Amino acid sequence: MDLFDELPIEETGLTAEQEIRALREELKEQNYKYYVLSAPTMSDREFDEKMHRLQELEAKHPELFDPDSPTQKVGSDLVESQKSKVESNEGFPRIRHRYPMLSLANTYSREEVEEWARKLPAGVEIVAELKYDGLSISLWYEHGQLTHAVTRGDGTEGDDVLPNIRTIAGIPQSLVESRKSRGPHKLAQWGVSKVESLISSDIPDRLELRGEVLLPWERFEALNKQREEQEEPLFANPRNAASGTLKLQDSKEVARRGLTCYLYYMLGEQLPGTTHYERLMQAKQWGFPVSEAIKVCHSVDEVMAFIAYWDTERKNLPVATDGIVLKVNSLAEQEELGYTAKSPRWAIAYKFAAERQLTTLKQITYQVGRTGVVTPVANLEPIQLSGTMVQRATLHNEDFIRQLGIAEGDKVYVEKGGEIIPKIVGKVESQESKVESQYAFPTVCPECGTKLVRVEGEAAWRCPNEVSCPPQLKGRLEHFVSRKAMNIEGLGSETIALLYDKGLLHSIADIYDLRADDLAAQERLGEKSAQNLLQAVEGSKQVPWSRVLFALGIRMVGETTAKKIAKRFTSIDALQWASKEQLMAIDDVGEQIAENIVAYFADMRNLEIITRLQAAGVQLAANSDQQSAVSLPQVLEGKTIVISGTFTEHSREEYKQMIEDYGGKNSGSVSKKTDFILAGENMGPSKLEKAQSLGVKLVNEQEFLAMIHV
Ligand code: IVH
């Protein structure tokens, strides 16, 4: 049975017109959350169901046609001006696609796939490919050089995220080079001059390759782990992580995250080949990353076998896939079949159903984290899902629970799809649950009884009792000893809990007062492990200042930010007198972080801890090697600088680094706060226009180098 059938169809009690309007609103909102914020609040499945419902209603009511309906448009990842809060997506040049970037008709039903295939002219070949679950990108090559990399945007215009795309290892920057760089073996075989003549003759002057940018599972998990440690919101799945990454202004960070890419479509004029498959193989020959999992099928049975095989085999792939794409192979036949407003008629996507189960929500409990955030957790009647037993699922926050309208005792649907973390996606409507839910979030901390506070604009409730709320104290200890912080092995969460309960550990400074006999007296800690632990504590006194700063656990000061702060303020003595403005002059330090730092040092209890750490010999200042690295004159201190265009003397990344090294702050977008623009050749037109309208000064490469006396 198709999973759709299991879902209760809600009786809306609305007229068709009202329902159409409501669906259009809801889907537009979801499109924005999905494409722009990279943080959808609806499962793909639910989105597709609502889209199908809207299509169905619009087909029945042609008089209500609206060209602005989400059924007529592909989702947009562009940031409209009123939404420019989304900081990370600002500052990329907007470019008009040469060919519209469409989406695909999709279905979850194999019967519908069969139906689509059977309607095609007899004997057509169908190319079956994996449907990669990332975000689409269009790569433009001019005379063999990569010149633009444009996101889908609204299908008509997209953002040129070229600097970020350049960080992806498999994407050739230059087709000539990529051909040459195939290694000495091939070179020797062909001879360099032959390679070049091949290139110039068979690569069209203008070439466009489309594909999917992805963050591999492994990278995604590592990124989320890091974000958890740094108290940043987690990405729900690799697709959101990839899309969030591609919108970053800092290409170095993009490079660190390790995106990857598969290309599946070639466009342009005077292209080789008469079939889609031939073009993909040609692309592969030119050095593009093209998947191995492609098959030319000659019958519906072959298509079905491909689907069945990959439905299980995809679980072993390093990247996320969410279905199969089927395309008519012959380009002439594709042309004949043509397009709808939104998608080609010659292709269809079959989407794999996320595994979904029905179970009972037994109880909602609450977890208090290191920073006091109270997270509701669903305790479920255990259920088998995608091979694992699921009994808990996060409910994120109060709003999430209210949106789902769930309460203890409800029958709920649990899903595990692109998300690794199981998620509650809905509930079975019953008579009782139609009555307004009586759910209420706790008003006091479940651990220490302190009245909870909700910071304006945040979804989370927080326990403000930093001083004595046990999970907050234990959490701070766990963070302090963690690998990327002080790296004190042998002090895991269980040992921390044990020593905390025994009254031996309350604050991070207590770690340096631990004695061998105190430890050895603990039943669960043998003499040997006590010794090892003390050795690790001793070793942590060599950890450099930047990591100690991270280890202190100042709210929102993650690993990278701590490094930048430690570079500017080379000792805690200097840092504790820093003003908010001085802190904000550091790249990456916004107002909130600066305020947190100032507040941290305004608290006597923290100062006492610092004094004790200092007495214990913890590195609270950079050693002389590190200091020499920062002895550059801070001539750009307090200056916010935007880089735009291309440069000849140094690379863009090098200029970014110079700005930081000389005390300045990089920013991706031009605003009133911009002190000047470091302007290269071909500066983005939108930046230029904005600079002119705000009267922001342009500084060329030479002028900039003179400024810093290089
Ligand atoms: S072909 C005109 N092939 O799925 C046809 N798309 O829901 C262009 N996708 O926007 C698309 N894997 O981002 C095609 N093998 C594949 C794909 C694929 C993933 C994505 C793509 C597209 C979306 C449609």
XYZ file of C-alpha atoms and ligand atoms in Angstrom:
734
model
C 0.000 0.000 0.000
C 1.234 3.462 -0.750
C 2.123 5.357 2.396
C -0.102 8.217 1.327
C -3.110 6.089 2.069
C -2.178 5.730 5.677
C -2.327 9.402 6.323
C -5.566 10.817 7.572
C -7.036 13.305 5.120
C -8.238 16.138 7.225
C -11.743 17.394 6.832
C -10.982 21.031 6.364
C -14.514 22.384 6.306
C -13.292 25.099 3.907
C -14.585 26.077 0.488
C -12.308 25.136 -2.419
C -11.337 28.780 -2.823
C -10.427 29.121 0.848
C -8.476 25.911 0.802
C -6.587 26.957 -2.333
C -5.674 30.291 -0.744
C -4.597 28.642 2.498
C -2.464 26.067 0.682
C -0.825 28.710 -1.498
C 0.082 30.748 1.577
C 1.390 27.764 3.459
C 3.444 26.435 0.563
C 4.944 29.844 -0.159
C 5.962 30.133 3.471
C 7.475 26.644 3.394
C 9.345 27.397 0.179
C 10.927 30.379 1.919
C 11.890 28.319 4.965
C 13.299 25.552 2.780
C 15.216 27.513 0.163
C 16.152 30.714 1.937
C 16.454 29.835 5.583
C 17.615 26.261 4.913
C 15.423 25.326 7.853
C 12.123 23.783 6.774
C 9.502 23.074 9.398
C 7.528 20.601 7.264
C 8.640 17.215 6.021
C 9.212 16.853 2.259
C 6.450 14.353 2.173
C 3.934 16.666 3.748
C 5.020 19.465 1.414
C 4.569 17.235 -1.624
C 1.168 16.082 -0.400
C -0.011 19.650 0.026
C 1.371 20.585 -3.389
C -0.498 17.662 -4.972
C -3.676 18.673 -3.190
C -3.293 22.247 -4.459
C -2.668 21.005 -8.009
C -5.769 18.855 -7.783
C -7.930 21.736 -6.549
C -6.548 24.160 -9.128
C -7.239 21.661 -11.897
C -10.869 21.436 -10.737
C -11.173 25.212 -10.481
C -9.457 26.778 -13.487
C -11.285 30.039 -12.729
C -9.032 30.423 -9.685
C -5.815 30.194 -11.723
C -3.043 32.426 -10.419
C 0.361 32.676 -12.115
C 1.793 33.444 -8.683
C 0.674 30.116 -7.211
C 3.470 27.838 -5.935
C 2.229 25.240 -8.428
C 3.380 27.541 -11.234
C 6.806 28.336 -9.869
C 9.895 26.612 -8.708
C 10.840 27.379 -5.104
C 13.129 30.339 -4.681
C 16.325 30.519 -2.678
C 16.693 34.223 -3.325
C 16.543 36.645 -0.473
C 14.092 39.425 -1.087
C 14.989 42.798 0.313
C 12.566 42.638 3.225
C 14.064 39.328 4.166
C 17.614 40.523 4.024
C 17.988 39.611 7.690
C 19.342 36.393 6.290
C 22.784 37.762 6.484
C 24.650 34.889 4.920
C 22.862 35.089 1.619
C 23.654 38.705 0.988
C 26.373 39.939 -1.204
C 26.405 37.438 -4.065
C 25.867 38.908 -7.503
C 22.444 38.066 -8.844
C 22.530 36.569 -12.340
C 19.853 35.765 -14.873
C 19.850 32.141 -15.998
C 20.480 31.611 -19.695
C 17.990 28.758 -19.598
C 15.332 28.646 -16.862
C 16.179 26.282 -14.058
C 13.182 24.058 -13.673
C 12.212 21.468 -11.144
C 10.840 17.981 -11.729
C 7.363 16.515 -11.480
C 7.511 13.988 -8.682
C 5.645 11.028 -7.323
C 5.926 8.544 -4.492
C 3.994 5.911 -6.361
C 5.620 3.296 -8.580
C 2.289 2.920 -10.399
C 2.490 6.563 -11.458
C 6.020 6.007 -12.727
C 4.775 3.115 -14.813
C 1.929 5.212 -16.094
C 4.338 8.024 -17.104
C 6.641 5.572 -18.868
C 3.817 3.838 -20.705
C 2.515 7.140 -22.073
C 5.846 7.828 -23.773
C 6.217 7.002 -27.477
C 6.846 3.291 -27.984
C 10.422 2.124 -27.757
C 11.944 5.212 -26.124
C 15.014 4.759 -24.010
C 14.804 6.032 -20.460
C 17.875 7.082 -18.525
C 17.586 6.236 -14.837
C 19.707 8.251 -12.399
C 19.874 8.816 -8.689
C 18.113 11.848 -7.345
C 20.722 13.553 -5.225
C 19.368 15.425 -2.243
C 21.306 18.666 -2.092
C 20.788 21.898 -3.929
C 21.017 22.541 -7.604
C 23.774 24.559 -9.193
C 24.471 25.738 -12.705
C 28.122 25.957 -13.732
C 29.003 28.242 -16.630
C 32.120 27.661 -18.657
C 33.371 30.150 -21.177
C 36.220 29.037 -23.403
C 36.838 26.193 -21.010
C 37.051 28.395 -17.905
C 34.585 28.298 -15.025
C 33.132 31.821 -14.932
C 29.925 31.593 -12.884
C 28.208 29.163 -10.535
C 24.593 30.114 -10.117
C 22.066 28.741 -7.636
C 18.577 27.983 -8.828
C 17.183 31.121 -7.209
C 13.620 31.520 -8.410
C 14.363 29.550 -11.565
C 14.889 32.735 -13.574
C 17.620 34.430 -11.559
C 20.037 32.968 -9.057
C 22.976 33.938 -6.846
C 26.467 33.566 -8.277
C 28.279 31.655 -5.533
C 31.427 31.032 -7.593
C 34.023 31.543 -4.797
C 32.273 28.873 -2.739
C 31.935 26.485 -5.657
C 35.631 26.850 -6.360
C 36.290 25.118 -3.019
C 34.732 21.869 -4.298
C 37.533 19.522 -5.209
C 35.898 17.674 -8.106
C 34.718 20.706 -10.081
C 37.194 21.700 -12.791
C 38.116 25.399 -12.750
C 39.526 25.078 -16.205
C 38.691 22.293 -18.604
C 42.090 22.474 -20.245
C 43.832 22.006 -16.911
C 41.500 19.304 -15.803
C 42.311 17.370 -18.924
C 46.001 17.859 -18.407
C 45.840 17.033 -14.737
C 44.722 13.527 -15.423
C 48.220 12.463 -14.510
C 51.478 11.641 -16.209
C 50.139 8.366 -17.527
C 47.530 9.981 -19.751
C 49.777 12.884 -20.640
C 52.518 10.625 -21.816
C 50.013 8.659 -23.801
C 48.589 11.674 -25.602
C 51.367 14.203 -25.460
C 50.553 17.639 -24.135
C 50.041 19.346 -27.462
C 47.587 16.713 -28.532
C 45.574 17.204 -25.357
C 45.337 20.904 -25.977
C 44.238 20.502 -29.538
C 41.574 18.042 -28.451
C 40.314 20.526 -25.916
C 40.138 23.487 -28.204
C 38.308 21.519 -30.835
C 35.669 19.722 -28.790
C 34.740 22.012 -25.930
C 32.036 24.478 -26.938
C 32.802 28.137 -26.268
C 29.863 28.335 -23.958
C 28.924 25.388 -21.859
C 26.608 24.962 -18.923
C 26.575 21.999 -16.575
C 23.904 21.516 -13.973
C 24.079 19.336 -10.958
C 23.658 18.971 -7.249
C 25.894 20.282 -4.490
C 25.967 17.967 -1.487
C 27.516 17.625 1.918
C 28.528 13.979 2.441
C 27.001 12.218 5.458
C 30.331 12.027 7.234
C 30.971 15.740 6.885
C 27.415 16.526 7.872
C 27.714 14.528 11.081
C 31.047 16.130 11.954
C 29.622 19.590 11.263
C 26.612 19.008 13.478
C 28.824 17.657 16.235
C 30.900 20.788 16.068
C 27.791 22.967 16.032
C 26.430 21.160 19.045
C 29.656 21.859 20.907
C 29.455 25.488 19.910
C 25.770 25.736 20.789
C 24.752 26.599 17.272
C 21.476 25.247 15.892
C 21.885 21.844 14.223
C 21.104 21.215 10.548
C 18.217 18.782 10.202
C 19.773 17.003 7.211
C 22.700 17.217 4.780
C 20.647 19.148 2.239
C 20.006 22.018 4.656
C 23.630 21.903 5.699
C 24.798 22.081 2.067
C 22.481 24.953 1.316
C 23.487 26.845 4.476
C 27.119 26.284 3.558
C 26.806 27.525 -0.004
C 25.318 30.781 1.243
C 28.266 31.551 3.525
C 30.439 34.556 2.751
C 33.561 32.918 4.107
C 34.917 30.595 1.419
C 37.551 29.233 3.762
C 34.827 27.959 6.036
C 33.043 26.527 2.987
C 36.269 24.730 2.029
C 36.600 23.306 5.537
C 33.121 21.852 5.399
C 33.944 19.714 2.366
C 31.094 19.991 -0.132
C 30.916 17.653 -3.086
C 28.995 17.680 -6.360
C 27.421 15.477 -9.036
C 26.492 16.822 -12.445
C 23.509 15.492 -14.355
C 22.571 17.853 -17.159
C 24.407 19.648 -19.951
C 23.175 22.734 -21.771
C 24.464 25.021 -24.470
C 24.648 25.410 -28.201
C 26.400 23.085 -30.596
C 26.822 20.448 -27.963
C 28.009 16.984 -28.841
C 25.742 13.946 -28.977
C 22.108 13.255 -29.706
C 21.182 11.679 -26.385
C 21.268 12.742 -22.745
C 23.424 9.745 -21.900
C 26.049 10.598 -24.526
C 26.266 14.117 -23.132
C 26.785 12.870 -19.605
C 29.528 10.556 -20.774
C 31.110 13.441 -22.669
C 30.939 15.577 -19.511
C 32.648 12.805 -17.613
C 35.397 12.716 -20.224
C 35.922 16.425 -19.900
C 36.632 15.808 -16.232
C 33.275 16.579 -14.612
C 32.050 14.576 -11.650
C 29.282 12.417 -13.098
C 27.725 9.614 -11.076
C 28.428 5.970 -11.870
C 24.842 5.073 -11.043
C 23.292 5.788 -14.428
C 21.525 3.274 -16.615
C 19.917 3.439 -20.018
C 16.718 1.392 -19.639
C 14.832 -0.152 -22.559
C 11.727 -1.240 -20.699
C 9.566 -0.317 -17.727
C 10.772 -3.500 -16.033
C 14.351 -2.320 -16.242
C 13.328 1.011 -14.728
C 11.540 -0.779 -11.892
C 14.545 -2.994 -11.259
C 16.774 0.086 -11.061
C 14.389 1.654 -8.526
C 14.205 -1.518 -6.446
C 17.972 -1.944 -6.419
C 18.764 1.628 -5.364
C 15.979 1.763 -2.803
C 18.207 -0.343 -0.556
C 21.655 0.200 -2.042
C 21.490 3.998 -1.649
C 21.870 3.523 2.094
C 25.516 2.623 1.450
C 26.270 5.806 -0.501
C 28.383 8.572 1.040
C 25.791 11.220 0.131
C 22.023 11.634 0.574
C 19.644 10.651 -2.184
C 15.892 10.927 -2.033
C 14.759 9.150 -5.163
C 15.363 8.263 -8.770
C 15.163 10.603 -11.762
C 13.968 9.195 -15.063
C 14.701 11.058 -18.280
C 13.869 10.377 -21.890
C 17.231 9.679 -23.496
C 16.780 11.043 -27.016
C 17.200 14.822 -27.170
C 14.919 15.032 -30.182
C 12.187 13.214 -28.290
C 12.757 15.448 -25.275
C 12.168 18.456 -27.467
C 8.981 17.003 -28.805
C 7.617 16.291 -25.335
C 8.494 19.800 -24.134
C 7.837 21.491 -20.821
C 5.130 22.668 -18.442
C 5.615 26.029 -16.668
C 7.523 24.254 -13.949
C 9.082 21.087 -15.225
C 10.009 19.093 -18.305
C 7.472 16.526 -19.546
C 10.372 14.304 -20.540
C 11.463 13.628 -16.963
C 9.948 12.531 -13.686
C 11.288 11.989 -10.186
C 10.294 8.968 -8.169
C 10.822 9.777 -4.507
C 11.591 7.164 -1.910
C 9.160 7.173 0.959
C 10.751 8.075 4.258
C 10.107 5.251 6.611
C 7.221 6.166 8.844
C 5.671 4.399 11.814
C 2.802 4.960 14.146
C 3.424 4.841 17.884
C 2.274 6.322 21.172
C 3.731 9.435 22.728
C 4.012 8.200 26.301
C 5.454 11.237 27.974
C 7.145 14.555 27.303
C 10.222 15.092 29.461
C 12.586 18.045 29.577
C 16.356 18.203 29.260
C 18.427 21.094 30.534
C 21.597 21.772 28.549
C 24.914 23.405 29.367
C 23.569 26.874 28.689
C 20.304 26.268 30.506
C 18.190 25.759 27.371
C 15.274 23.477 28.199
C 14.559 21.019 25.375
C 11.387 18.932 25.344
C 11.888 15.267 24.479
C 9.239 12.807 23.306
C 9.362 9.447 25.072
C 7.749 6.966 22.714
C 6.430 3.453 22.862
C 9.539 1.795 21.336
C 9.210 1.185 17.607
C 11.422 -0.285 14.875
C 12.334 2.285 12.218
C 14.885 1.882 9.390
C 16.628 -0.846 11.310
C 16.920 0.898 14.664
C 14.747 0.923 17.759
C 13.391 4.389 18.345
C 12.091 5.449 21.720
C 12.974 9.094 21.953
C 12.680 12.034 19.572
C 13.449 15.694 20.084
C 10.526 18.073 20.139
C 12.845 21.094 19.768
C 10.822 23.736 21.594
C 7.392 24.854 22.696
C 6.385 26.178 19.269
C 7.195 22.863 17.605
C 4.899 21.021 20.027
C 2.105 23.518 19.489
C 2.452 23.346 15.711
C 2.089 19.589 15.803
C -0.730 19.930 18.318
C 0.475 16.860 20.185
C -0.003 15.878 23.799
C 0.917 12.891 25.942
C -1.091 9.799 25.008
C -1.496 10.775 21.339
C -0.807 8.342 18.515
C 1.977 9.966 16.523
C 3.780 9.351 13.239
C 7.546 9.024 13.531
C 9.672 9.392 10.427
C 13.275 8.834 9.540
C 14.112 10.020 6.081
C 16.901 12.382 5.024
C 17.078 13.134 8.716
C 19.109 10.755 10.789
C 17.403 11.912 13.913
C 13.894 10.458 14.104
C 11.221 13.070 13.977
C 7.560 13.282 14.913
C 5.752 14.485 11.818
C 2.102 14.347 12.794
C -0.540 12.654 14.816
C -3.705 10.672 14.348
C -6.596 13.034 14.776
C -9.065 11.775 17.335
C -12.192 13.219 18.914
C -10.320 14.232 22.072
C -7.464 15.856 20.232
C -9.918 18.047 18.317
C -10.478 19.766 21.676
C -7.918 22.559 22.065
C -4.760 20.955 23.439
C -4.117 21.667 27.083
C -0.382 21.462 26.604
C 1.667 23.838 28.708
C 5.427 24.202 28.763
C 6.861 24.058 32.306
C 7.300 27.401 34.005
C 10.157 26.310 36.271
C 13.403 24.430 35.617
C 12.798 20.683 35.988
C 16.275 20.362 37.547
C 16.573 23.233 39.991
C 13.130 24.807 40.211
C 14.217 28.273 39.026
C 11.611 30.225 37.044
C 12.326 29.834 33.326
C 12.823 32.825 31.030
C 12.167 33.129 27.327
C 14.461 35.514 25.525
C 12.567 37.681 23.119
C 12.867 36.485 19.561
C 14.125 33.055 20.624
C 12.088 29.884 20.569
C 13.820 28.417 23.598
C 13.018 28.641 27.284
C 16.112 28.913 29.448
C 16.938 28.337 33.099
C 18.789 31.470 34.236
C 20.392 29.762 37.231
C 23.922 29.452 35.850
C 25.413 29.266 39.321
C 23.840 26.182 40.774
C 21.650 24.377 38.228
C 23.309 20.909 38.171
C 23.112 20.079 34.431
C 24.503 23.515 33.621
C 27.429 23.016 35.997
C 28.107 19.495 34.737
C 27.686 20.654 31.138
C 30.277 23.395 31.609
C 32.692 20.849 33.084
C 32.086 18.480 30.159
C 32.719 21.259 27.685
C 35.900 22.367 29.482
C 37.480 18.901 29.369
C 36.303 18.061 25.829
C 38.804 17.162 23.114
C 38.787 20.475 21.296
C 38.979 22.394 24.550
C 41.342 21.222 27.356
C 41.358 17.627 26.135
C 41.430 16.022 29.593
C 41.023 12.341 28.929
C 39.544 10.151 31.634
C 37.042 12.773 32.707
C 33.979 11.655 30.802
C 30.434 12.619 31.654
C 29.980 9.707 34.056
C 33.103 10.535 36.037
C 32.094 14.175 36.099
C 28.667 13.204 37.426
C 30.271 10.971 40.062
C 32.737 13.601 41.257
C 30.030 16.232 41.142
C 27.758 14.125 43.341
C 30.609 13.547 45.791
C 31.150 17.270 46.083
C 34.626 17.158 44.530
C 33.830 19.021 41.334
C 31.592 22.026 40.962
C 33.480 24.542 38.906
C 36.129 24.102 36.236
C 38.766 25.394 38.652
C 38.067 22.449 41.001
C 39.604 20.163 38.347
C 43.050 21.493 39.249
C 42.464 20.807 42.978
C 41.679 17.102 42.511
C 43.949 14.920 44.682
C 45.074 11.358 44.062
C 43.690 10.063 47.368
C 40.298 11.734 46.867
C 40.035 10.076 43.490
C 41.331 6.698 44.545
C 38.737 6.640 47.328
C 35.988 6.549 44.686
C 34.790 3.007 44.147
C 34.394 3.330 40.424
C 37.802 4.922 39.889
C 40.784 2.615 40.285
C 44.196 3.887 41.316
C 45.520 3.614 37.783
C 42.735 5.631 36.220
C 43.031 8.204 38.991
C 46.701 8.585 38.122
C 45.995 8.846 34.406
C 43.375 11.448 35.072
C 45.748 13.575 37.126
C 48.343 13.284 34.420
C 45.832 14.478 31.847
C 44.930 17.405 34.116
C 48.616 18.280 34.354
C 48.986 17.992 30.555
C 46.089 20.402 30.030
C 48.261 23.186 31.465
C 50.062 23.219 28.114
C 46.893 23.848 26.121
C 47.321 27.196 24.301
C 45.453 30.312 25.284
C 43.016 30.300 22.342
C 41.725 26.861 23.296
C 41.550 27.780 26.981
C 39.393 30.723 25.975
C 37.106 28.381 24.046
C 37.086 25.988 27.027
C 35.818 28.685 29.403
C 32.446 28.243 27.728
C 31.497 31.896 27.292
C 28.168 31.800 25.563
C 28.408 31.733 21.749
C 32.215 31.844 21.769
C 32.940 28.796 19.626
C 36.280 27.417 18.570
C 36.859 29.705 15.587
C 35.660 32.837 17.336
C 37.863 32.059 20.339
C 40.865 31.792 18.033
C 40.159 35.170 16.504
C 39.641 36.801 19.874
C 42.798 35.215 21.283
C 44.757 36.516 18.343
C 43.627 40.073 18.980
C 43.749 39.899 22.791
C 46.782 37.872 23.627
C 46.035 37.412 27.326
C 43.052 37.153 29.596
C 44.266 40.250 31.401
C 43.914 42.213 28.177
C 40.637 40.580 27.259
C 38.905 41.277 30.528
C 39.253 45.033 30.003
C 38.127 44.943 26.365
C 35.165 47.146 25.541
C 32.174 45.970 23.556
C 33.295 48.129 20.630
C 36.827 46.736 20.641
C 35.420 43.241 20.664
C 33.021 43.981 17.845
C 35.915 45.154 15.712
C 37.052 41.527 15.555
C 35.871 39.548 12.566
C 33.054 37.160 13.563
C 32.263 38.995 16.792
C 28.828 40.531 16.664
C 27.046 42.563 19.288
C 25.594 39.563 21.105
C 28.925 37.781 21.464
C 30.635 40.996 22.575
C 27.953 41.502 25.216
C 28.352 37.930 26.426
C 32.085 38.414 26.846
C 31.688 41.672 28.736
C 29.033 40.076 30.966
C 31.283 37.097 31.612
C 34.044 39.294 33.003
C 31.617 41.421 34.974
C 30.725 38.399 37.087
C 32.850 38.092 40.224
C 32.418 34.326 40.278
C 34.087 34.012 36.894
C 36.946 36.242 37.971
C 37.493 33.998 40.968
C 37.620 30.942 38.717
C 40.136 32.685 36.460
C 42.347 33.533 39.420
C 42.333 29.898 40.459
C 43.114 28.695 36.924
C 45.957 31.195 36.740
C 47.357 29.954 40.044
C 47.144 26.371 38.781
C 49.309 27.257 35.779
C 46.707 27.155 32.984
C 47.809 29.168 29.884
C 45.846 32.370 30.069
C 48.129 34.222 27.690
C 49.668 33.433 24.333
C 53.237 32.255 24.435
C 55.850 34.348 22.674
C 55.657 32.412 19.376
C 51.993 33.109 19.092
C 52.489 36.718 20.069
C 54.919 37.374 17.260
C 52.196 36.419 14.841
C 50.058 39.267 16.062
C 52.673 41.935 16.335
C 51.532 43.392 13.007
C 50.400 46.993 13.303
C 46.640 47.032 13.801
C 46.160 49.814 11.255
C 42.735 48.578 10.223
C 41.385 48.307 13.739
C 37.700 49.163 13.938
C 37.314 49.186 10.151
C 34.642 47.128 8.456
C 35.722 46.264 4.934
C 33.944 44.605 2.026
C 35.944 42.869 -0.699
C 34.530 42.842 -4.196
C 35.838 41.894 -7.613
C 38.989 40.118 -8.723
C 42.590 41.022 -7.897
C 46.011 40.664 -9.435
C 48.547 40.982 -6.609
C 46.978 38.631 -4.085
C 44.005 36.301 -3.993
C 40.741 37.302 -2.416
C 41.371 34.895 0.437
C 44.770 36.460 1.053
C 43.232 39.905 1.226
C 40.647 38.625 3.681
C 43.427 37.285 5.857
C 45.371 40.568 5.602
C 42.327 42.507 6.729
C 42.082 40.290 9.790
C 45.802 40.316 10.490
C 45.862 44.097 10.466
C 42.919 44.297 12.851
C 40.070 44.916 10.377
C 36.803 43.117 9.994
C 35.548 41.453 6.800
C 31.945 41.800 5.833
C 30.058 40.276 2.921
C 27.644 43.077 2.310
C 27.781 46.826 1.877
C 25.943 48.807 4.522
C 26.124 52.088 6.392
C 28.695 50.466 8.654
C 31.108 49.714 5.786
C 34.235 51.860 6.054
C 35.454 51.092 2.565
C 35.294 48.557 -0.224
C 38.478 46.871 -1.350
C 37.518 46.966 -5.012
C 39.104 44.820 -7.681
C 38.278 44.364 -11.347
C 34.686 43.598 -12.340
C 33.168 44.542 -9.052
C 29.629 43.167 -8.617
C 27.117 45.712 -10.011
C 24.797 45.475 -7.005
C 27.637 46.221 -4.601
C 28.810 49.122 -6.744
C 25.342 50.600 -6.853
C 24.896 50.220 -3.108
C 28.318 51.730 -2.421
C 27.456 54.726 -4.574
C 24.085 55.247 -2.951
C 25.576 55.070 0.560
C 28.651 57.074 -0.363
C 31.030 54.281 0.659
C 34.612 54.810 -0.488
C 36.250 52.431 -2.984
C 39.877 51.544 -2.350
C 41.845 49.785 -5.063
C 44.403 47.060 -4.553
C 47.452 49.372 -4.612
C 45.882 51.880 -2.269
C 45.025 49.102 0.135
C 48.543 47.682 0.118
C 49.913 51.162 0.730
C 47.542 51.507 3.683
C 49.042 48.510 5.384
C 52.562 49.386 4.180
C 53.099 46.175 2.233
S 17.418 16.805 -13.728
C 15.242 19.892 -16.246
N 18.660 14.911 -12.431
O 16.013 17.483 -8.187
C 15.680 18.815 -15.350
N 17.698 16.695 -11.177
O 13.142 18.166 -7.837
C 16.680 19.244 -14.388
N 18.090 16.535 -8.764
O 16.072 20.813 -9.269
C 16.832 18.360 -13.257
N 19.277 14.677 -8.811
O 18.116 19.904 -7.980
C 17.968 16.062 -12.330
N 19.828 13.198 -11.413
C 19.158 14.329 -11.321
C 18.912 14.959 -10.090
C 18.163 16.145 -10.060
C 18.776 15.634 -8.037
C 17.387 17.696 -8.199
C 17.597 18.991 -8.922
C 16.238 19.439 -9.327
C 15.365 18.728 -8.334
C 13.981 18.544 -8.850
